[in-house]
Coordinates of C-alpha atoms in Angstrom, one line a residue:
Chain A
X19 CA -98.6 161.9 16.8
X20 CA -96.7 163.8 14.0
X21 CA -93.2 164.6 14.9
X22 CA -89.9 165.5 13.2
X23 CA -86.7 163.7 14.0
X24 CA -83.2 165.0 13.2
X25 CA -80.9 162.0 13.1
X26 CA -77.2 161.7 12.8
X27 CA -76.5 159.9 9.5
X28 CA -73.0 158.5 8.8
X29 CA -72.5 155.8 6.2
X30 CA -69.4 154.2 7.7
X31 CA -66.7 154.6 10.4
X32 CA -64.5 156.9 8.3
X33 CA -67.3 158.7 6.4
X34 CA -68.4 162.2 7.4
X35 CA -71.8 162.5 8.9
X36 CA -74.6 165.1 9.4
X37 CA -78.0 165.6 11.0
X38 CA -80.8 164.7 8.6
X39 CA -84.4 165.7 9.3
X40 CA -87.3 163.2 8.8
X41 CA -91.0 163.6 9.2
X42 CA -92.7 160.8 11.2
X43 CA -96.5 160.9 10.9
X44 CA -99.2 158.9 12.7
X45 CA -97.1 157.5 15.5
X46 CA -98.9 156.0 18.4
X47 CA -98.2 157.7 21.7
X48 CA -97.8 154.2 23.1
X49 CA -95.0 153.3 20.7
X50 CA -91.6 153.1 22.2
X51 CA -88.8 155.3 20.8
X52 CA -87.3 152.4 19.0
X53 CA -90.6 151.4 17.5
X54 CA -90.9 155.0 16.2
X55 CA -87.6 154.5 14.5
X56 CA -88.7 151.1 13.2
X57 CA -91.7 152.8 11.6
X58 CA -89.5 155.5 10.1
X59 CA -87.1 152.8 8.8
X60 CA -90.0 151.0 7.1
X61 CA -90.8 154.2 5.2
X62 CA -87.2 154.7 4.3
X63 CA -86.9 151.2 3.0
X64 CA -90.1 151.6 0.9
X65 CA -88.6 154.8 -0.5
X66 CA -85.4 152.9 -1.4
X67 CA -83.4 154.8 1.2
X68 CA -80.9 153.4 3.6
X69 CA -82.6 152.7 7.0
X70 CA -81.2 154.2 10.1
X71 CA -78.7 151.8 11.8
X72 CA -79.2 151.6 15.5
X73 CA -78.3 149.1 18.3
X74 CA -81.1 147.2 20.0
X75 CA -81.6 143.8 21.5
X76 CA -83.8 143.0 24.4
X77 CA -86.1 146.0 24.2
X78 CA -87.0 145.5 27.9
X79 CA -84.3 147.7 29.4
X80 CA -81.8 145.1 30.5
X81 CA -79.3 144.6 27.7
X82 CA -77.9 148.1 27.4
X83 CA -77.8 148.1 23.6
X84 CA -80.1 151.0 22.7
X85 CA -77.5 153.7 22.8
X86 CA -78.9 157.1 21.6
X87 CA -78.6 160.6 22.8
X88 CA -82.0 162.1 22.5
X89 CA -82.2 165.9 22.7
X90 CA -78.8 166.0 24.2
X91 CA -79.6 163.5 27.0
X92 CA -78.4 159.9 26.9
X93 CA -81.4 157.5 26.7
X94 CA -83.7 160.6 26.5
X95 CA -85.7 162.7 29.0
X96 CA -87.1 160.0 31.2
X97 CA -85.1 159.3 34.4
X98 CA -83.7 155.7 35.0
X99 CA -85.0 154.5 31.6
X100 CA -83.4 153.1 28.6
X101 CA -84.3 154.3 25.1
X102 CA -86.3 151.1 24.4
X103 CA -88.5 151.8 27.5
X104 CA -89.0 155.4 26.5
X105 CA -92.4 156.0 25.1
X106 CA -93.6 158.6 22.5
X107 CA -96.2 159.9 25.0
X108 CA -93.2 161.6 26.7
X109 CA -93.0 163.9 23.7
X110 CA -95.5 166.4 22.3
X111 CA -97.2 166.4 18.9
X112 CA -95.1 168.5 16.5
X113 CA -91.8 168.1 18.5
X114 CA -88.5 168.1 16.7
X115 CA -86.4 165.4 18.4
X116 CA -82.6 165.3 17.9
X117 CA -81.1 161.8 17.9
X118 CA -77.3 161.4 18.0
X119 CA -74.9 158.5 18.8
X120 CA -72.8 158.3 21.9
X121 CA -69.9 160.8 21.4
X122 CA -66.6 159.5 22.7
X123 CA -63.2 158.8 21.2
X124 CA -63.3 155.4 22.8
X125 CA -66.7 154.7 21.2
X126 CA -66.1 155.3 17.5
X127 CA -69.3 155.5 15.3
X128 CA -69.6 152.4 13.1
X129 CA -72.7 153.6 11.2
X130 CA -75.5 156.2 12.0
X131 CA -76.3 155.6 15.7
X132 CA -74.3 152.5 16.2
X133 CA -71.0 152.9 18.1
X134 CA -68.3 150.4 18.8
X135 CA -68.3 149.8 22.6
X136 CA -65.6 147.2 22.7
X137 CA -63.6 149.6 24.9
X138 CA -65.9 148.5 27.7
X139 CA -65.0 144.8 27.0
X140 CA -61.3 145.7 27.2
X141 CA -62.0 147.3 30.7
X142 CA -63.8 144.1 31.8
X143 CA -61.1 141.8 30.3
X144 CA -58.5 143.8 32.4
X145 CA -60.0 142.7 35.7
X146 CA -63.8 142.5 35.7
X147 CA -63.9 138.9 36.8
X148 CA -63.0 136.6 39.6
X149 CA -60.7 133.6 39.3
X150 CA -62.6 130.5 40.5
X151 CA -62.7 126.9 39.4
X152 CA -65.5 126.1 37.1
X153 CA -67.6 123.0 37.6
X154 CA -70.5 122.2 39.9
X155 CA -72.1 125.4 41.2
X156 CA -71.1 125.8 44.9
X157 CA -73.8 125.7 47.6
X158 CA -75.4 129.1 47.9
X159 CA -74.6 129.3 51.6
X160 CA -71.1 128.0 51.3
X161 CA -69.7 131.6 51.5
X162 CA -71.8 133.8 53.8
X163 CA -72.2 137.4 52.6
X164 CA -73.7 140.1 54.9
X165 CA -77.1 141.2 53.6
X166 CA -75.9 144.9 53.4
X167 CA -72.9 143.9 51.2
X168 CA -75.0 141.7 49.0
X169 CA -77.5 144.5 48.5
X170 CA -74.8 147.1 47.7
X171 CA -73.1 144.6 45.4
X172 CA -76.4 143.9 43.6
X173 CA -77.1 147.6 43.2
X174 CA -73.7 148.0 41.5
X175 CA -74.2 144.9 39.5
X176 CA -77.3 146.2 37.9
X177 CA -75.0 148.2 35.6
X178 CA -75.9 147.0 32.1
X179 CA -72.8 148.5 30.5
X180 CA -74.8 150.7 28.1
X181 CA -72.3 153.5 28.1
X182 CA -74.7 156.4 28.9
X183 CA -72.3 157.5 31.6
X184 CA -69.6 158.1 29.0
X185 CA -72.1 159.7 26.6
X186 CA -73.2 162.2 29.3
X187 CA -69.8 162.9 31.0
X188 CA -68.4 166.3 30.1
X189 CA -65.0 164.5 30.1
X190 CA -66.0 161.4 28.2
X191 CA -65.1 159.4 31.2
X192 CA -66.3 155.8 31.9
X193 CA -65.5 156.1 35.6
X194 CA -69.1 155.3 36.8
X195 CA -69.0 152.1 34.7
X196 CA -65.6 151.0 36.0
X197 CA -66.6 152.0 39.5
X198 CA -69.7 149.9 39.3
X199 CA -67.8 146.8 38.2
X200 CA -65.1 147.3 40.8
X201 CA -67.8 147.7 43.6
X202 CA -69.9 144.7 42.6
X203 CA -66.9 142.3 42.7
X204 CA -65.0 144.1 45.5
X205 CA -68.0 143.9 47.9
X206 CA -68.1 140.1 47.7
X207 CA -65.8 137.7 49.5
X208 CA -65.1 136.0 46.1
X209 CA -63.8 139.3 44.8
X210 CA -61.2 139.9 47.5
X211 CA -58.1 138.1 46.1
X212 CA -58.0 140.2 43.0
X213 CA -59.3 143.4 44.5
X214 CA -56.0 145.4 44.3
X215 CA -54.9 144.2 40.8
X216 CA -58.5 144.6 39.5
X217 CA -58.8 148.3 40.3
X218 CA -55.3 149.1 38.9
X219 CA -55.7 147.1 35.8
X220 CA -59.3 148.2 35.0
X221 CA -58.3 151.9 35.5
X222 CA -55.3 151.4 33.3
X223 CA -57.5 149.8 30.6
X224 CA -59.9 152.7 30.9
X225 CA -57.2 155.3 30.5
X226 CA -55.6 153.4 27.7
X227 CA -58.9 153.2 25.8
X228 CA -59.0 157.0 25.6
X229 CA -61.6 157.8 28.2
X230 CA -61.3 161.0 30.2
X231 CA -60.9 161.5 33.9
X232 CA -63.7 162.1 36.4
X233 CA -64.4 165.6 37.7
X234 CA -67.3 164.6 39.9
X235 CA -69.8 166.6 37.8
X236 CA -72.4 163.9 38.4
X237 CA -73.8 163.8 34.8
X238 CA -73.3 160.1 34.6
X239 CA -75.5 159.1 37.5
X240 CA -78.2 161.5 36.3
X241 CA -78.6 159.7 33.0
X242 CA -77.8 156.2 34.2
X243 CA -80.8 153.9 33.4
X244 CA -80.0 151.8 36.4
X245 CA -79.3 154.7 38.8
X246 CA -75.8 153.6 39.7
X247 CA -74.8 156.0 42.5
X248 CA -71.9 158.5 42.1
X249 CA -70.6 157.5 45.5
X250 CA -69.2 154.3 43.9
X251 CA -66.5 156.4 42.2
X252 CA -65.3 157.3 45.7
X253 CA -65.0 153.6 46.4
X254 CA -62.9 153.2 43.3
X255 CA -60.7 156.1 44.3
X256 CA -60.3 154.6 47.8
X257 CA -59.5 151.1 46.4
X258 CA -57.1 152.5 44.0
X259 CA -55.2 154.5 46.6
X260 CA -54.9 151.5 48.8
X261 CA -53.8 149.3 46.0
X262 CA -51.0 151.5 44.7
X263 CA -49.8 152.1 48.3
X264 CA -49.1 148.3 48.5
X265 CA -47.1 148.3 45.3
Chain B
X18 CA -65.7 118.0 37.4
X19 CA -65.5 117.0 41.1
X20 CA -65.8 119.8 43.6
X21 CA -62.4 119.1 45.1
X22 CA -60.5 119.3 41.8
X23 CA -57.5 121.6 42.3
X24 CA -57.8 125.0 40.6
X25 CA -56.7 124.5 37.0
X26 CA -53.6 126.5 36.2
X27 CA -55.1 128.6 33.5
X28 CA -53.6 132.0 32.6
X29 CA -56.0 133.8 34.9
X30 CA -55.8 131.3 37.8
X31 CA -52.0 131.3 37.8
X32 CA -51.4 134.9 37.1
X33 CA -54.0 137.3 38.3
X34 CA -53.2 137.2 42.0
X35 CA -49.6 136.2 42.1
X36 CA -47.9 138.3 39.4
X37 CA -47.7 142.0 39.7
X38 CA -49.5 143.8 36.9
X39 CA -47.1 145.0 34.2
X40 CA -47.4 148.7 33.7
X41 CA -48.4 149.2 30.1
X42 CA -47.9 152.9 30.1
X43 CA -45.9 155.5 31.9
X44 CA -48.7 158.1 31.8
X45 CA -50.0 158.9 35.3
X46 CA -53.5 157.3 35.7
X47 CA -56.4 159.7 35.9
X48 CA -57.0 158.8 39.6
X49 CA -53.3 159.6 40.4
X50 CA -53.8 163.0 38.7
X51 CA -56.9 163.6 40.8
X52 CA -55.1 162.6 43.9
X53 CA -52.4 165.2 43.1
X54 CA -55.1 167.8 42.6
X55 CA -56.8 166.9 45.9
X56 CA -53.7 167.0 48.0
X57 CA -52.2 170.1 46.4
X58 CA -55.7 171.8 46.6
X59 CA -56.0 170.9 50.3
X60 CA -52.7 172.6 51.0
X61 CA -53.8 175.7 49.1
X62 CA -57.0 175.8 51.0
X63 CA -55.1 175.6 54.3
X64 CA -53.0 178.5 53.2
X65 CA -56.1 180.5 52.2
X66 CA -57.5 180.1 55.7
X67 CA -54.3 181.1 57.4
X68 CA -54.0 184.1 55.0
X69 CA -57.6 185.1 55.7
X70 CA -57.1 184.8 59.4
X71 CA -54.1 187.1 59.2
X72 CA -56.0 189.6 57.1
X73 CA -58.6 189.9 59.9
X74 CA -55.9 191.3 62.2
X75 CA -56.5 194.7 60.5
X76 CA -59.7 194.9 62.5
X77 CA -57.6 194.9 65.7
X78 CA -55.6 197.8 64.5
X79 CA -53.3 198.8 61.7
X80 CA -50.2 198.6 63.8
X81 CA -51.2 195.1 64.9
X82 CA -51.6 194.2 61.3
X83 CA -48.1 195.5 60.5
X84 CA -46.7 193.6 63.5
X85 CA -48.4 190.4 62.2
X86 CA -46.7 191.0 58.8
X87 CA -43.4 191.4 60.5
X88 CA -44.0 188.3 62.7
X89 CA -44.4 186.3 59.5
X90 CA -40.8 187.2 58.6
X91 CA -39.6 186.3 62.1
X92 CA -41.3 183.0 62.2
X93 CA -38.9 180.2 62.8
X94 CA -36.1 182.5 64.0
X95 CA -33.5 181.9 65.3
X96 CA -33.6 178.5 63.7
X97 CA -34.3 180.1 60.3
X98 CA -32.7 183.4 59.2
X99 CA -35.1 186.4 59.0
X100 CA -37.6 186.0 56.2
X101 CA -36.8 182.4 55.4
X102 CA -40.1 181.0 56.7
X103 CA -42.0 183.2 54.2
X104 CA -39.8 182.1 51.3
X105 CA -40.1 178.4 52.3
X106 CA -43.9 178.9 52.3
X107 CA -43.8 180.7 49.0
X108 CA -41.8 177.9 47.4
X109 CA -44.2 175.3 48.9
X110 CA -47.2 177.2 47.6
X111 CA -45.6 177.6 44.1
X112 CA -45.0 173.8 44.0
X113 CA -48.6 173.2 45.1
X114 CA -50.0 175.6 42.5
X115 CA -47.7 174.1 39.9
X116 CA -48.8 170.5 40.6
X117 CA -52.5 171.5 40.7
X118 CA -52.3 173.3 37.4
X119 CA -50.2 170.5 35.8
X120 CA -52.7 167.8 36.8
X121 CA -55.6 169.9 35.8
X122 CA -54.1 170.6 32.4
X123 CA -53.3 166.9 31.7
X124 CA -56.8 165.9 32.7
X125 CA -58.3 168.7 30.6
X126 CA -56.3 167.6 27.5
X127 CA -57.4 164.0 28.1
X128 CA -61.0 165.1 28.5
X129 CA -60.9 167.1 25.2
X130 CA -59.4 164.2 23.4
X131 CA -62.0 161.8 24.9
X132 CA -64.8 163.7 23.0
X133 CA -63.4 164.8 19.6
X134 CA -66.9 165.2 18.0
X135 CA -69.3 167.5 20.0
X136 CA -73.0 166.9 20.3
X137 CA -75.2 169.0 18.0
X138 CA -77.8 169.3 20.7
X139 CA -76.4 169.6 24.2
X140 CA -78.3 171.1 27.1
X141 CA -76.4 172.8 29.8
X142 CA -74.5 170.4 32.1
X143 CA -76.9 169.5 34.9
X144 CA -74.2 169.7 37.6
X145 CA -73.7 172.8 39.7
X146 CA -72.4 176.1 38.2
X147 CA -69.3 175.6 40.3
X148 CA -68.6 172.2 38.7
X149 CA -69.0 173.6 35.2
X150 CA -66.6 176.6 35.8
X151 CA -63.7 174.8 37.5
X152 CA -61.3 175.1 34.6
X153 CA -61.9 178.7 33.5
X154 CA -62.5 179.7 37.1
X155 CA -59.0 178.4 37.9
X156 CA -57.5 180.5 35.1
X157 CA -59.2 183.6 36.5
X158 CA -57.9 182.8 39.9
X159 CA -54.3 182.5 38.6
X160 CA -54.6 185.9 36.9
X161 CA -56.0 187.4 40.1
X162 CA -53.2 186.0 42.2
X163 CA -50.6 187.6 39.9
X164 CA -52.3 191.0 40.2
X165 CA -52.8 190.5 43.9
X166 CA -49.1 190.0 44.5
X167 CA -48.1 193.0 42.3
X168 CA -50.7 195.1 44.2
X169 CA -50.2 194.2 47.9
X170 CA -47.0 192.2 48.1
X171 CA -44.6 194.1 45.8
X172 CA -46.7 197.3 45.8
X173 CA -46.0 197.7 42.0
X174 CA -49.7 198.6 41.2
X175 CA -50.4 200.1 44.7
X176 CA -50.7 203.9 45.1
X177 CA -48.8 203.6 48.5
X178 CA -45.8 201.8 46.8
X179 CA -43.7 198.8 47.8
X180 CA -41.8 200.5 50.7
X181 CA -44.9 201.5 52.7
X182 CA -46.3 199.6 55.6
X183 CA -48.6 196.6 54.7
X184 CA -51.6 198.3 56.3
X185 CA -51.0 201.5 54.3
X186 CA -51.0 199.4 51.1
X187 CA -54.3 197.8 52.1
X188 CA -55.9 201.2 52.9
X189 CA -54.6 202.9 49.7
X190 CA -55.3 199.8 47.5
X191 CA -59.0 199.6 48.5
X192 CA -59.6 203.4 48.8
X193 CA -63.1 204.4 47.7
X194 CA -61.9 206.1 44.5
X195 CA -60.3 202.8 43.5
X196 CA -63.7 201.1 43.6
X197 CA -62.9 199.2 40.4
X198 CA -60.1 197.4 42.2
X199 CA -62.5 196.4 45.0
X200 CA -65.0 195.2 42.4
X201 CA -62.3 193.1 40.7
X202 CA -61.3 191.7 44.1
X203 CA -64.9 190.8 44.9
X204 CA -65.4 189.0 41.6
X205 CA -62.1 187.1 42.0
X206 CA -62.8 186.1 45.6
X207 CA -66.3 184.9 44.7
X208 CA -64.8 182.8 41.9
X209 CA -62.4 181.3 44.5
X210 CA -65.5 180.5 46.5
X211 CA -67.2 178.7 43.6
X212 CA -64.0 176.9 42.8
X213 CA -63.7 175.7 46.4
X214 CA -67.4 174.7 46.7
X215 CA -66.9 172.0 44.0
X216 CA -63.2 171.6 44.7
X217 CA -63.4 170.8 48.4
X218 CA -66.2 168.3 47.9
X219 CA -64.4 166.8 44.9
X220 CA -61.2 166.4 47.0
X221 CA -63.2 164.4 49.6
X222 CA -64.5 162.1 46.9
X223 CA -61.0 161.7 45.4
X224 CA -59.6 160.8 48.7
X225 CA -62.2 158.1 49.1
X226 CA -65.4 159.5 50.5
X227 CA -67.9 156.9 49.3
X228 CA -71.3 156.9 51.2
X229 CA -74.4 158.8 50.1
X230 CA -74.8 160.3 53.6
X231 CA -71.1 161.3 53.6
X232 CA -71.6 162.9 50.2
X233 CA -74.2 165.3 51.5
X234 CA -72.0 166.0 54.5
X235 CA -68.9 166.7 52.4
X236 CA -71.0 169.0 50.1
X237 CA -72.3 170.9 53.1
X238 CA -68.7 171.2 54.6
X239 CA -67.5 172.5 51.2
X240 CA -70.3 175.0 51.0
X241 CA -69.8 176.3 54.5
X242 CA -66.0 176.6 54.2
X243 CA -66.3 178.4 50.9
X244 CA -68.9 180.9 52.2
X245 CA -66.8 181.5 55.4
X246 CA -63.7 182.1 53.4
X247 CA -65.3 184.5 51.0
X248 CA -66.8 186.5 53.9
X249 CA -63.4 186.6 55.6
X250 CA -61.7 187.9 52.5
X251 CA -64.3 190.4 51.5
X252 CA -64.6 191.9 55.0
X253 CA -61.3 193.7 54.6
X254 CA -61.8 195.6 51.3
X255 CA -65.4 196.5 52.2
X256 CA -64.2 197.8 55.6
X257 CA -61.7 200.0 53.9
X258 CA -64.3 201.1 51.3
X259 CA -66.8 202.1 54.0
X260 CA -64.2 203.8 56.1
X261 CA -64.3 201.2 59.0
X262 CA -60.6 200.7 58.5
X263 CA -58.2 203.5 57.5

């Protein structure tokens, strides 16, 4: 396949950036999107140019590193798929593909397509944990969990923290991410002692990091590679309302 | 470490559950602002339904409609002096509108700040038309409400004038030769309908609706309420336009 990519190039956090067009020729339709950029980077390096910086790690759709907005859609056109699992056969020969970094004040660009997502770490540090003694792992059946709750908690826990929800949200909000974390801990018996402080602190950290508020537009869940449901935001709202009423 | 070792007094173990969280900022949280919008919006929707129901009295007869308007002023008497109920309601509505717009403005400013650099390639938001047009739709509704009060409440823009009977103002205001007024009303009422279609559902979600099944139900309720409200409001000007009333 021969395609053109228009990629956001920005040499550093404070530098200005622009979209730069590159020709990519002879790409296998079975190549992943990241492999396509690898091939392009090899050419750039051979020509003495600076390769395109982008985040990637597991390349099997579970680490959440490969943050790219492809033709205006976080992680590209394929539903419930990360960029690394997106294949070039989803595009047509001769396509011009726009690739941009996540755009959010809380996710400043470090270089090209790489953004600093430590704002998510700050949200997790504020309450995305349970307080439990470390040591020998407890017996699996020591604390019974209803199957329904375990399944719902697991669904929420599949959030890989990639930030696509923020990238897609018209308000630059991380509400789906925070809601997923609150649900996956709050559905478990181990998560109950800190359930109230967790929702208040994590929401505070999210607001302080400069994310916007939720308007229930539903863009986040549409692009989420793990299909985290929008309804979890209702759970966050409900938990929050109950928590502040106890203050 | 033995299983029965007491919980070590680390910062987390000692603090997280016992100590109240220190408030780092005095800004209202985004969920508080959404709650303000949901509650004030719900009050405004209740008013819209009461107002629409009152409007329909014109189909019973123009004198009945005028009596209804007078009854609104007598409501609460003799506990309240004449006309006080209406003024209390107006102050309540203004407070509701004020809070709704204030919260929306703060959230809009935060949303704009949250994405300082726009995407070069951005397809249309995939959410509903109603969800996309909440902010500008709200501005249009405010402008309409101002015109609406000057037209039918004070009579400033009404051919029948402010001293006429309420029914006379309705009949004169939506007279066939003033078709552009009716057109403007129609557009404004439809934009209220779109605003409520997303707004009512969004309020359910903000107030804690959290199941997928309930989500569909809440969206259906929002759609039905919006359509019914639009139909109630549009029936009056179109009845005047077609000569059914007047």
